[in-house]
PDB file of N, CA and C in Angstrom:
ATOM      1  N   MET A   1      10.600 -27.700 -22.575  1.00 92.00           N
ATOM      2  CA  MET A   1      10.309 -27.019 -21.433  1.00 92.00           C
ATOM      3  C   MET A   1       9.355 -27.765 -20.728  1.00 92.00           C
ATOM      4  N   ALA A   2       9.349 -27.570 -19.305  1.00 97.00           N
ATOM      5  CA  ALA A   2       8.130 -27.849 -18.558  1.00 97.00           C
ATOM      6  C   ALA A   2       8.039 -26.885 -17.671  1.00 97.00           C
ATOM      7  N   ASN A   3       6.688 -27.021 -16.785  1.00 98.00           N
ATOM      8  CA  ASN A   3       6.223 -26.200 -15.663  1.00 98.00           C
ATOM      9  C   ASN A   3       6.587 -26.899 -14.306  1.00 98.00           C
ATOM     10  N   TYR A   4       7.189 -26.126 -13.379  1.00 98.00           N
ATOM     11  CA  TYR A   4       7.414 -26.780 -12.068  1.00 98.00           C
ATOM     12  C   TYR A   4       6.782 -25.744 -11.084  1.00 98.00           C
ATOM     13  N   LEU A   5       6.367 -26.515 -10.078  1.00 98.00           N
ATOM     14  CA  LEU A   5       5.657 -25.686  -9.097  1.00 98.00           C
ATOM     15  C   LEU A   5       6.574 -25.701  -7.812  1.00 98.00           C
ATOM     16  N   VAL A   6       6.902 -24.318  -7.305  1.00 97.00           N
ATOM     17  CA  VAL A   6       7.709 -24.276  -6.190  1.00 97.00           C
ATOM     18  C   VAL A   6       6.816 -24.008  -4.951  1.00 97.00           C
ATOM     19  N   MET A   7       6.540 -24.761  -4.097  1.00 96.00           N
ATOM     20  CA  MET A   7       5.806 -24.228  -2.863  1.00 96.00           C
ATOM     21  C   MET A   7       6.432 -23.779  -1.903  1.00 96.00           C
ATOM     22  N   ILE A   8       6.199 -22.667  -1.268  1.00 95.00           N
ATOM     23  CA  ILE A   8       6.919 -22.045  -0.180  1.00 95.00           C
ATOM     24  C   ILE A   8       6.039 -22.159   1.191  1.00 95.00           C
ATOM     25  N   TYR A   9       6.672 -22.816   2.143  1.00 91.00           N
ATOM     26  CA  TYR A   9       6.302 -23.218   3.435  1.00 91.00           C
ATOM     27  C   TYR A   9       6.940 -22.496   4.366  1.00 91.00           C
ATOM     28  N   ASP A  10       6.259 -21.765   5.326  1.00 90.00           N
ATOM     29  CA  ASP A  10       6.772 -21.135   6.768  1.00 90.00           C
ATOM     30  C   ASP A  10       5.885 -21.279   7.793  1.00 90.00           C
ATOM     31  N   ASN A  11       6.431 -20.880   8.962  1.00 89.00           N
ATOM     32  CA  ASN A  11       5.544 -20.772  10.006  1.00 89.00           C
ATOM     33  C   ASN A  11       4.659 -19.671  10.273  1.00 89.00           C
ATOM     34  N   GLU A  12       3.583 -19.630  10.152  1.00 88.00           N
ATOM     35  CA  GLU A  12       2.720 -18.645  10.128  1.00 88.00           C
ATOM     36  C   GLU A  12       2.802 -17.636  11.361  1.00 88.00           C
ATOM     37  N   ALA A  13       3.112 -18.459  12.637  1.00 87.00           N
ATOM     38  CA  ALA A  13       3.116 -17.534  13.823  1.00 87.00           C
ATOM     39  C   ALA A  13       4.483 -16.812  13.736  1.00 87.00           C
ATOM     40  N   ASN A  14       5.537 -16.920  13.184  1.00 89.00           N
ATOM     41  CA  ASN A  14       6.725 -16.108  12.596  1.00 89.00           C
ATOM     42  C   ASN A  14       6.229 -14.999  11.910  1.00 89.00           C
ATOM     43  N   TRP A  15       5.423 -15.067  10.803  1.00 87.00           N
ATOM     44  CA  TRP A  15       4.807 -13.942  10.175  1.00 87.00           C
ATOM     45  C   TRP A  15       3.933 -13.078  11.017  1.00 87.00           C
ATOM     46  N   ALA A  16       2.948 -13.725  11.777  1.00 87.00           N
ATOM     47  CA  ALA A  16       2.272 -12.763  12.627  1.00 87.00           C
ATOM     48  C   ALA A  16       2.968 -11.949  13.503  1.00 87.00           C
ATOM     49  N   ALA A  17       3.916 -12.328  13.835  1.00 92.00           N
ATOM     50  CA  ALA A  17       5.018 -11.650  14.869  1.00 92.00           C
ATOM     51  C   ALA A  17       5.793 -10.837  14.133  1.00 92.00           C
ATOM     52  N   ALA A  18       6.246 -10.612  12.929  1.00 93.00           N
ATOM     53  CA  ALA A  18       7.138 -10.023  12.215  1.00 93.00           C
ATOM     54  C   ALA A  18       6.572  -8.573  12.128  1.00 93.00           C
ATOM     55  N   ASN A  19       7.815  -7.817  12.172  1.00 95.00           N
ATOM     56  CA  ASN A  19       7.714  -6.220  12.144  1.00 95.00           C
ATOM     57  C   ASN A  19       7.667  -6.047  11.087  1.00 95.00           C
ATOM     58  N   GLU A  20       7.175  -4.478  10.862  1.00 95.00           N
ATOM     59  CA  GLU A  20       6.969  -3.945   9.506  1.00 95.00           C
ATOM     60  C   GLU A  20       8.325  -4.143   8.506  1.00 95.00           C
ATOM     61  N   ASP A  21       9.497  -3.862   9.123  1.00 96.00           N
ATOM     62  CA  ASP A  21      10.747  -4.024   8.439  1.00 96.00           C
ATOM     63  C   ASP A  21      11.051  -5.221   7.966  1.00 96.00           C
ATOM     64  N   ASP A  22      10.819  -6.112   8.913  1.00 94.00           N
ATOM     65  CA  ASP A  22      11.119  -7.722   8.359  1.00 94.00           C
ATOM     66  C   ASP A  22      10.149  -8.003   7.103  1.00 94.00           C
ATOM     67  N   VAL A  23       8.748  -7.712   7.257  1.00 94.00           N
ATOM     68  CA  VAL A  23       7.902  -7.806   6.254  1.00 94.00           C
ATOM     69  C   VAL A  23       8.362  -7.042   4.957  1.00 94.00           C
ATOM     70  N   GLU A  24       8.551  -5.772   4.978  1.00 96.00           N
ATOM     71  CA  GLU A  24       9.148  -5.344   3.814  1.00 96.00           C
ATOM     72  C   GLU A  24      10.485  -5.806   3.355  1.00 96.00           C
ATOM     73  N   GLU A  25      11.324  -6.070   3.879  1.00 96.00           N
ATOM     74  CA  GLU A  25      12.537  -6.963   3.528  1.00 96.00           C
ATOM     75  C   GLU A  25      12.247  -8.228   2.821  1.00 96.00           C
ATOM     76  N   MET A  26      11.417  -9.012   3.195  1.00 94.00           N
ATOM     77  CA  MET A  26      10.819 -10.059   2.414  1.00 94.00           C
ATOM     78  C   MET A  26      10.334  -9.748   1.344  1.00 94.00           C
ATOM     79  N   HIS A  27       9.312  -8.638   1.031  1.00 95.00           N
ATOM     80  CA  HIS A  27       8.994  -8.193  -0.262  1.00 95.00           C
ATOM     81  C   HIS A  27       9.781  -7.708  -1.001  1.00 95.00           C
ATOM     82  N   ARG A  28      10.891  -7.025  -0.797  1.00 97.00           N
ATOM     83  CA  ARG A  28      11.941  -6.658  -1.433  1.00 97.00           C
ATOM     84  C   ARG A  28      12.679  -7.929  -1.922  1.00 97.00           C
ATOM     85  N   GLN A  29      12.981  -8.793  -1.179  1.00 97.00           N
ATOM     86  CA  GLN A  29      13.598 -10.133  -1.614  1.00 97.00           C
ATOM     87  C   GLN A  29      13.010 -10.754  -2.631  1.00 97.00           C
ATOM     88  N   HIS A  30      11.833 -11.103  -2.496  1.00 97.00           N
ATOM     89  CA  HIS A  30      10.931 -11.514  -3.595  1.00 97.00           C
ATOM     90  C   HIS A  30      10.761 -10.788  -4.684  1.00 97.00           C
ATOM     91  N   GLY A  31      10.810  -9.432  -4.703  1.00 96.00           N
ATOM     92  CA  GLY A  31      10.854  -8.514  -5.810  1.00 96.00           C
ATOM     93  C   GLY A  31      12.185  -8.774  -6.479  1.00 96.00           C
ATOM     94  N   GLU A  32      13.086  -8.852  -5.943  1.00 98.00           N
ATOM     95  CA  GLU A  32      14.623  -9.239  -6.642  1.00 98.00           C
ATOM     96  C   GLU A  32      14.593 -10.497  -7.240  1.00 98.00           C
ATOM     97  N   PHE A  33      13.855 -11.476  -6.450  1.00 97.00           N
ATOM     98  CA  PHE A  33      13.721 -13.018  -7.214  1.00 97.00           C
ATOM     99  C   PHE A  33      13.125 -12.957  -8.395  1.00 97.00           C
ATOM    100  N   ALA A  34      12.002 -12.225  -8.362  1.00 97.00           N
ATOM    101  CA  ALA A  34      11.162 -12.036  -9.650  1.00 97.00           C
ATOM    102  C   ALA A  34      12.033 -11.213 -10.867  1.00 97.00           C
ATOM    103  N   LYS A  35      12.511  -9.987 -10.437  1.00 97.00           N
ATOM    104  CA  LYS A  35      13.411  -9.531 -11.523  1.00 97.00           C
ATOM    105  C   LYS A  35      14.516 -10.375 -11.944  1.00 97.00           C
ATOM    106  N   ALA A  36      15.127 -11.239 -11.143  1.00 98.00           N
ATOM    107  CA  ALA A  36      16.019 -11.936 -11.925  1.00 98.00           C
ATOM    108  C   ALA A  36      15.569 -13.013 -12.574  1.00 98.00           C
ATOM    109  N   ASN A  37      14.369 -13.584 -12.240  1.00 98.00           N
ATOM    110  CA  ASN A  37      13.946 -14.772 -12.819  1.00 98.00           C
ATOM    111  C   ASN A  37      12.675 -14.659 -13.576  1.00 98.00           C
ATOM    112  N   GLY A  38      12.382 -13.585 -14.025  1.00 96.00           N
ATOM    113  CA  GLY A  38      10.982 -13.181 -14.677  1.00 96.00           C
ATOM    114  C   GLY A  38      10.692 -14.103 -15.814  1.00 96.00           C
ATOM    115  N   HIS A  39      12.148 -14.127 -16.661  1.00 97.00           N
ATOM    116  CA  HIS A  39      12.099 -14.932 -17.893  1.00 97.00           C
ATOM    117  C   HIS A  39      11.497 -16.419 -17.545  1.00 97.00           C
ATOM    118  N   ALA A  40      11.575 -16.934 -16.434  1.00 98.00           N
ATOM    119  CA  ALA A  40      11.023 -18.107 -16.071  1.00 98.00           C
ATOM    120  C   ALA A  40       9.677 -18.267 -15.196  1.00 98.00           C
ATOM    121  N   LEU A  41       9.238 -17.280 -14.672  1.00 98.00           N
ATOM    122  CA  LEU A  41       8.116 -17.184 -13.880  1.00 98.00           C
ATOM    123  C   LEU A  41       6.787 -17.228 -14.900  1.00 98.00           C
ATOM    124  N   ARG A  42       6.101 -18.081 -14.446  1.00 98.00           N
ATOM    125  CA  ARG A  42       4.730 -18.082 -15.265  1.00 98.00           C
ATOM    126  C   ARG A  42       3.637 -18.012 -14.278  1.00 98.00           C
ATOM    127  N   GLY A  43       3.645 -17.659 -13.088  1.00 97.00           N
ATOM    128  CA  GLY A  43       2.744 -17.364 -12.074  1.00 97.00           C
ATOM    129  C   GLY A  43       3.145 -17.281 -10.837  1.00 97.00           C
ATOM    130  N   GLY A  44       2.392 -17.088  -9.619  1.00 96.00           N
ATOM    131  CA  GLY A  44       2.839 -17.201  -8.259  1.00 96.00           C
ATOM    132  C   GLY A  44       1.821 -16.309  -7.618  1.00 96.00           C
ATOM    133  N   ALA A  45       1.839 -16.524  -6.291  1.00 95.00           N
ATOM    134  CA  ALA A  45       0.898 -15.739  -5.383  1.00 95.00           C
ATOM    135  C   ALA A  45       1.270 -16.053  -3.889  1.00 95.00           C
ATOM    136  N   ARG A  46       0.886 -15.209  -3.087  1.00 92.00           N
ATOM    137  CA  ARG A  46       0.841 -15.353  -1.709  1.00 92.00           C
ATOM    138  C   ARG A  46      -0.529 -15.742  -1.564  1.00 92.00           C
ATOM    139  N   LEU A  47      -0.782 -16.901  -0.421  1.00 91.00           N
ATOM    140  CA  LEU A  47      -2.049 -17.554  -0.208  1.00 91.00           C
ATOM    141  C   LEU A  47      -2.560 -16.672   0.989  1.00 91.00           C
ATOM    142  N   ALA A  48      -3.752 -16.860   1.356  1.00 89.00           N
ATOM    143  CA  ALA A  48      -4.602 -16.569   2.659  1.00 89.00           C
ATOM    144  C   ALA A  48      -3.900 -17.370   3.658  1.00 89.00           C
ATOM    145  N   ASP A  49      -3.956 -16.518   4.980  1.00 87.00           N
ATOM    146  CA  ASP A  49      -3.692 -17.546   6.289  1.00 87.00           C
ATOM    147  C   ASP A  49      -4.365 -18.944   6.349  1.00 87.00           C
ATOM    148  N   SER A  50      -3.927 -19.817   6.802  1.00 85.00           N
ATOM    149  CA  SER A  50      -4.598 -21.302   7.117  1.00 85.00           C
ATOM    150  C   SER A  50      -5.987 -21.056   7.799  1.00 85.00           C
ATOM    151  N   SER A  51      -6.093 -19.869   8.625  1.00 84.00           N
ATOM    152  CA  SER A  51      -7.320 -20.003   9.271  1.00 84.00           C
ATOM    153  C   SER A  51      -8.690 -19.534   8.118  1.00 84.00           C
ATOM    154  N   ALA A  52      -8.329 -19.271   6.912  1.00 86.00           N
ATOM    155  CA  ALA A  52      -9.361 -18.968   5.850  1.00 86.00           C
ATOM    156  C   ALA A  52      -9.451 -20.340   4.823  1.00 86.00           C
ATOM    157  N   ALA A  53      -8.572 -21.308   5.046  1.00 86.00           N
ATOM    158  CA  ALA A  53      -8.539 -22.657   4.398  1.00 86.00           C
ATOM    159  C   ALA A  53      -9.895 -23.213   4.396  1.00 86.00           C
ATOM    160  N   THR A  54      -9.956 -23.910   3.292  1.00 87.00           N
ATOM    161  CA  THR A  54     -11.339 -24.856   3.112  1.00 87.00           C
ATOM    162  C   THR A  54     -10.585 -26.171   2.484  1.00 87.00           C
ATOM    163  N   SER A  55     -11.091 -27.382   2.997  1.00 85.00           N
ATOM    164  CA  SER A  55     -10.512 -28.515   2.365  1.00 85.00           C
ATOM    165  C   SER A  55     -11.728 -28.967   1.494  1.00 85.00           C
ATOM    166  N   ILE A  56     -11.657 -29.621   0.320  1.00 87.00           N
ATOM    167  CA  ILE A  56     -12.655 -30.347  -0.352  1.00 87.00           C
ATOM    168  C   ILE A  56     -12.102 -31.759  -0.561  1.00 87.00           C
ATOM    169  N   ARG A  57     -12.952 -32.668  -0.506  1.00 87.00           N
ATOM    170  CA  ARG A  57     -12.297 -34.054  -0.774  1.00 87.00           C
ATOM    171  C   ARG A  57     -13.798 -34.946  -1.259  1.00 87.00           C
ATOM    172  N   LYS A  58     -13.107 -35.865  -1.906  1.00 91.00           N
ATOM    173  CA  LYS A  58     -14.447 -36.956  -2.691  1.00 91.00           C
ATOM    174  C   LYS A  58     -14.222 -37.984  -1.570  1.00 91.00           C
ATOM    175  N   GLY A  59     -15.377 -38.385  -0.936  1.00 86.00           N
ATOM    176  CA  GLY A  59     -15.491 -39.546   0.029  1.00 86.00           C
ATOM    177  C   GLY A  59     -15.434 -40.563  -0.970  1.00 86.00           C
ATOM    178  N   SER A  60     -15.563 -41.946  -0.076  1.00 89.00           N
ATOM    179  CA  SER A  60     -15.493 -43.176  -0.934  1.00 89.00           C
ATOM    180  C   SER A  60     -17.086 -43.402  -1.410  1.00 89.00           C
ATOM    181  N   ASN A  61     -17.948 -43.081  -1.114  1.00 93.00           N
ATOM    182  CA  ASN A  61     -19.660 -42.845  -1.574  1.00 93.00           C
ATOM    183  C   ASN A  61     -19.607 -41.868  -2.768  1.00 93.00           C
ATOM    184  N   GLY A  62     -18.521 -41.430  -3.105  1.00 91.00           N
ATOM    185  CA  GLY A  62     -18.440 -40.279  -4.261  1.00 91.00           C
ATOM    186  C   GLY A  62     -19.027 -38.804  -3.997  1.00 91.00           C
ATOM    187  N   GLU A  63     -19.303 -38.720  -2.778  1.00 94.00           N
ATOM    188  CA  GLU A  63     -20.014 -37.123  -2.436  1.00 94.00           C
ATOM    189  C   GLU A  63     -18.672 -36.437  -1.952  1.00 94.00           C
ATOM    190  N   ILE A  64     -18.856 -35.086  -2.364  1.00 95.00           N
ATOM    191  CA  ILE A  64     -17.816 -34.294  -1.916  1.00 95.00           C
ATOM    192  C   ILE A  64     -18.015 -33.777  -0.823  1.00 95.00           C
ATOM    193  N   ALA A  65     -16.993 -33.633   0.284  1.00 89.00           N
ATOM    194  CA  ALA A  65     -17.067 -33.077   1.610  1.00 89.00           C
ATOM    195  C   ALA A  65     -16.087 -31.851   1.547  1.00 89.00           C
ATOM    196  N   VAL A  66     -17.026 -30.826   2.218  1.00 90.00           N
ATOM    197  CA  VAL A  66     -16.411 -29.339   2.313  1.00 90.00           C
ATOM    198  C   VAL A  66     -16.192 -29.129   3.843  1.00 90.00           C
ATOM    199  N   THR A  67     -15.034 -29.033   4.091  1.00 86.00           N
ATOM    200  CA  THR A  67     -14.760 -28.626   5.647  1.00 86.00           C
ATOM    201  C   THR A  67     -13.780 -27.438   5.894  1.00 86.00           C
ATOM    202  N   ASP A  68     -14.025 -26.791   6.917  1.00 84.00           N
ATOM    203  CA  ASP A  68     -13.062 -25.474   7.236  1.00 84.00           C
ATOM    204  C   ASP A  68     -11.998 -26.008   7.666  1.00 84.00           C
ATOM    205  N   GLY A  69     -10.991 -25.476   7.510  1.00 76.00           N
ATOM    206  CA  GLY A  69      -9.620 -25.682   8.086  1.00 76.00           C
ATOM    207  C   GLY A  69      -8.507 -26.365   6.986  1.00 76.00           C
ATOM    208  N   THR A  70      -7.232 -26.622   7.611  1.00 71.00           N
ATOM    209  CA  THR A  70      -6.520 -27.198   7.032  1.00 71.00           C
ATOM    210  C   THR A  70      -6.592 -28.844   6.780  1.00 71.00           C
ATOM    211  N   PHE A  71      -5.756 -29.405   5.927  1.00 63.00           N
ATOM    212  CA  PHE A  71      -5.679 -30.662   6.188  1.00 63.00           C
ATOM    213  C   PHE A  71      -5.098 -31.613   7.356  1.00 63.00           C
ATOM    214  N   ALA A  72      -4.063 -30.917   7.777  1.00 62.00           N
ATOM    215  CA  ALA A  72      -3.165 -31.569   8.644  1.00 62.00           C
ATOM    216  C   ALA A  72      -2.778 -30.486   9.743  1.00 62.00           C
ATOM    217  N   GLU A  73      -2.722 -30.861  11.075  1.00 67.00           N
ATOM    218  CA  GLU A  73      -2.122 -30.165  12.006  1.00 67.00           C
ATOM    219  C   GLU A  73      -0.651 -30.060  11.803  1.00 67.00           C
ATOM    220  N   THR A  74      -0.052 -28.728  11.760  1.00 71.00           N
ATOM    221  CA  THR A  74       1.163 -28.392  11.279  1.00 71.00           C
ATOM    222  C   THR A  74       1.370 -27.038  11.650  1.00 71.00           C
ATOM    223  N   LYS A  75       2.518 -26.670  12.074  1.00 76.00           N
ATOM    224  CA  LYS A  75       3.102 -25.343  12.423  1.00 76.00           C
ATOM    225  C   LYS A  75       3.386 -24.680  11.039  1.00 76.00           C
ATOM    226  N   GLU A  76       3.915 -25.354   9.998  1.00 82.00           N
ATOM    227  CA  GLU A  76       4.290 -24.703   8.809  1.00 82.00           C
ATOM    228  C   GLU A  76       3.351 -25.033   7.828  1.00 82.00           C
ATOM    229  N   VAL A  77       2.875 -23.928   7.185  1.00 86.00           N
ATOM    230  CA  VAL A  77       1.754 -23.918   6.083  1.00 86.00           C
ATOM    231  C   VAL A  77       2.316 -23.490   4.769  1.00 86.00           C
ATOM    232  N   LEU A  78       1.491 -23.991   3.599  1.00 87.00           N
ATOM    233  CA  LEU A  78       1.853 -23.653   2.424  1.00 87.00           C
ATOM    234  C   LEU A  78       1.490 -21.936   2.167  1.00 87.00           C
ATOM    235  N   GLY A  79       2.252 -21.193   2.235  1.00 90.00           N
ATOM    236  CA  GLY A  79       1.837 -19.595   2.234  1.00 90.00           C
ATOM    237  C   GLY A  79       1.935 -18.966   0.861  1.00 90.00           C
ATOM    238  N   GLY A  80       2.664 -19.638  -0.206  1.00 93.00           N
ATOM    239  CA  GLY A  80       2.629 -19.192  -1.519  1.00 93.00           C
ATOM    240  C   GLY A  80       3.087 -20.152  -2.182  1.00 93.00           C
ATOM    241  N   TYR A  81       3.221 -19.625  -3.582  1.00 96.00           N
ATOM    242  CA  TYR A  81       4.073 -20.572  -4.732  1.00 96.00           C
ATOM    243  C   TYR A  81       4.553 -19.687  -5.890  1.00 96.00           C
ATOM    244  N   TYR A  82       5.382 -20.244  -6.525  1.00 97.00           N
ATOM    245  CA  TYR A  82       5.835 -20.131  -8.053  1.00 97.00           C
ATOM    246  C   TYR A  82       5.792 -20.976  -8.933  1.00 97.00           C
ATOM    247  N   VAL A  83       5.054 -20.557 -10.140  1.00 98.00           N
ATOM    248  CA  VAL A  83       5.088 -21.891 -11.369  1.00 98.00           C
ATOM    249  C   VAL A  83       6.222 -21.133 -11.929  1.00 98.00           C
ATOM    250  N   ILE A  84       7.386 -22.056 -12.325  1.00 97.00           N
ATOM    251  CA  ILE A  84       8.391 -21.618 -13.229  1.00 97.00           C
ATOM    252  C   ILE A  84       8.495 -22.713 -14.403  1.00 97.00           C
ATOM    253  N   GLU A  85       8.977 -22.146 -15.329  1.00 98.00           N
ATOM    254  CA  GLU A  85       9.034 -22.690 -16.665  1.00 98.00           C
ATOM    255  C   GLU A  85      10.644 -22.979 -16.787  1.00 98.00           C
ATOM    256  N   ALA A  86      11.058 -24.261 -16.993  1.00 98.00           N
ATOM    257  CA  ALA A  86      12.519 -24.394 -17.170  1.00 98.00           C
ATOM    258  C   ALA A  86      12.809 -25.637 -18.115  1.00 98.00           C
ATOM    259  N   ASP A  87      14.059 -25.746 -18.609  1.00 97.00           N
ATOM    260  CA  ASP A  87      14.151 -26.683 -19.682  1.00 97.00           C
ATOM    261  C   ASP A  87      14.393 -28.182 -18.782  1.00 97.00           C
ATOM    262  N   ASP A  88      14.589 -28.264 -17.605  1.00 97.00           N
ATOM    263  CA  ASP A  88      14.646 -29.538 -17.036  1.00 97.00           C
ATOM    264  C   ASP A  88      14.683 -29.429 -15.401  1.00 97.00           C
ATOM    265  N   LEU A  89      14.812 -30.395 -14.906  1.00 96.00           N
ATOM    266  CA  LEU A  89      14.521 -30.344 -13.206  1.00 96.00           C
ATOM    267  C   LEU A  89      16.001 -29.694 -12.846  1.00 96.00           C
ATOM    268  N   ASP A  90      17.108 -29.666 -13.242  1.00 96.00           N
ATOM    269  CA  ASP A  90      18.189 -29.206 -12.771  1.00 96.00           C
ATOM    270  C   ASP A  90      18.034 -27.528 -12.834  1.00 96.00           C
ATOM    271  N   GLN A  91      17.794 -27.094 -14.023  1.00 97.00           N
ATOM    272  CA  GLN A  91      17.301 -25.837 -14.068  1.00 97.00           C
ATOM    273  C   GLN A  91      16.153 -25.122 -13.254  1.00 97.00           C
ATOM    274  N   ALA A  92      15.017 -26.065 -12.897  1.00 97.00           N
ATOM    275  CA  ALA A  92      14.160 -25.600 -11.884  1.00 97.00           C
ATOM    276  C   ALA A  92      14.650 -25.603 -10.504  1.00 97.00           C
ATOM    277  N   LEU A  93      15.370 -26.395 -10.176  1.00 97.00           N
ATOM    278  CA  LEU A  93      16.055 -26.368  -8.952  1.00 97.00           C
ATOM    279  C   LEU A  93      16.842 -25.059  -8.895  1.00 97.00           C
ATOM    280  N   ALA A  94      17.828 -24.985  -9.787  1.00 97.00           N
ATOM    281  CA  ALA A  94      18.596 -23.893  -9.590  1.00 97.00           C
ATOM    282  C   ALA A  94      17.831 -22.417  -9.358  1.00 97.00           C
ATOM    283  N   ILE A  95      16.653 -22.400  -9.830  1.00 97.00           N
ATOM    284  CA  ILE A  95      15.720 -21.019  -9.756  1.00 97.00           C
ATOM    285  C   ILE A  95      15.122 -21.283  -8.371  1.00 97.00           C
ATOM    286  N   ALA A  96      14.697 -22.315  -7.948  1.00 97.00           N
ATOM    287  CA  ALA A  96      13.864 -22.516  -6.820  1.00 97.00           C
ATOM    288  C   ALA A  96      14.928 -22.390  -5.697  1.00 97.00           C
ATOM    289  N   ARG A  97      16.162 -22.538  -5.669  1.00 97.00           N
ATOM    290  CA  ARG A  97      16.896 -22.313  -4.683  1.00 97.00           C
ATOM    291  C   ARG A  97      17.274 -20.869  -4.325  1.00 97.00           C
ATOM    292  N   GLN A  98      16.786 -20.008  -5.250  1.00 97.00           N
ATOM    293  CA  GLN A  98      17.066 -18.596  -4.922  1.00 97.00           C
ATOM    294  C   GLN A  98      15.751 -17.923  -4.382  1.00 97.00           C
ATOM    295  N   VAL A  99      14.510 -18.588  -4.146  1.00 96.00           N
ATOM    296  CA  VAL A  99      13.453 -18.278  -3.663  1.00 96.00           C
ATOM    297  C   VAL A  99      13.727 -17.730  -2.133  1.00 96.00           C
ATOM    298  N   PRO A 100      13.544 -16.566  -1.621  1.00 93.00           N
ATOM    299  CA  PRO A 100      13.777 -16.166  -0.235  1.00 93.00           C
ATOM    300  C   PRO A 100      13.083 -16.818   0.816  1.00 93.00           C
TER     301      PRO A 100
END
């Protein structure tokens, strides 16, 4: 068995504009995903909006630089993740394909 990280990317503007029914439906779908795959889930979470992001990098001089914001300019950001345990990559992909 191995652990796999499923990263969920989406456009934050779409979420900001979503109505309550759409948000509720997405939560329902994630609940169904968790119920169907609970045996393989080892963790997961929704992340804070990118406006709250902080990047930490070690410079060539060995000093740590802490900066506000995301690493790259992009419309899609990492919004959440699941850690799943699976026998192999094929099984992990079969589970990952079910993520709403």
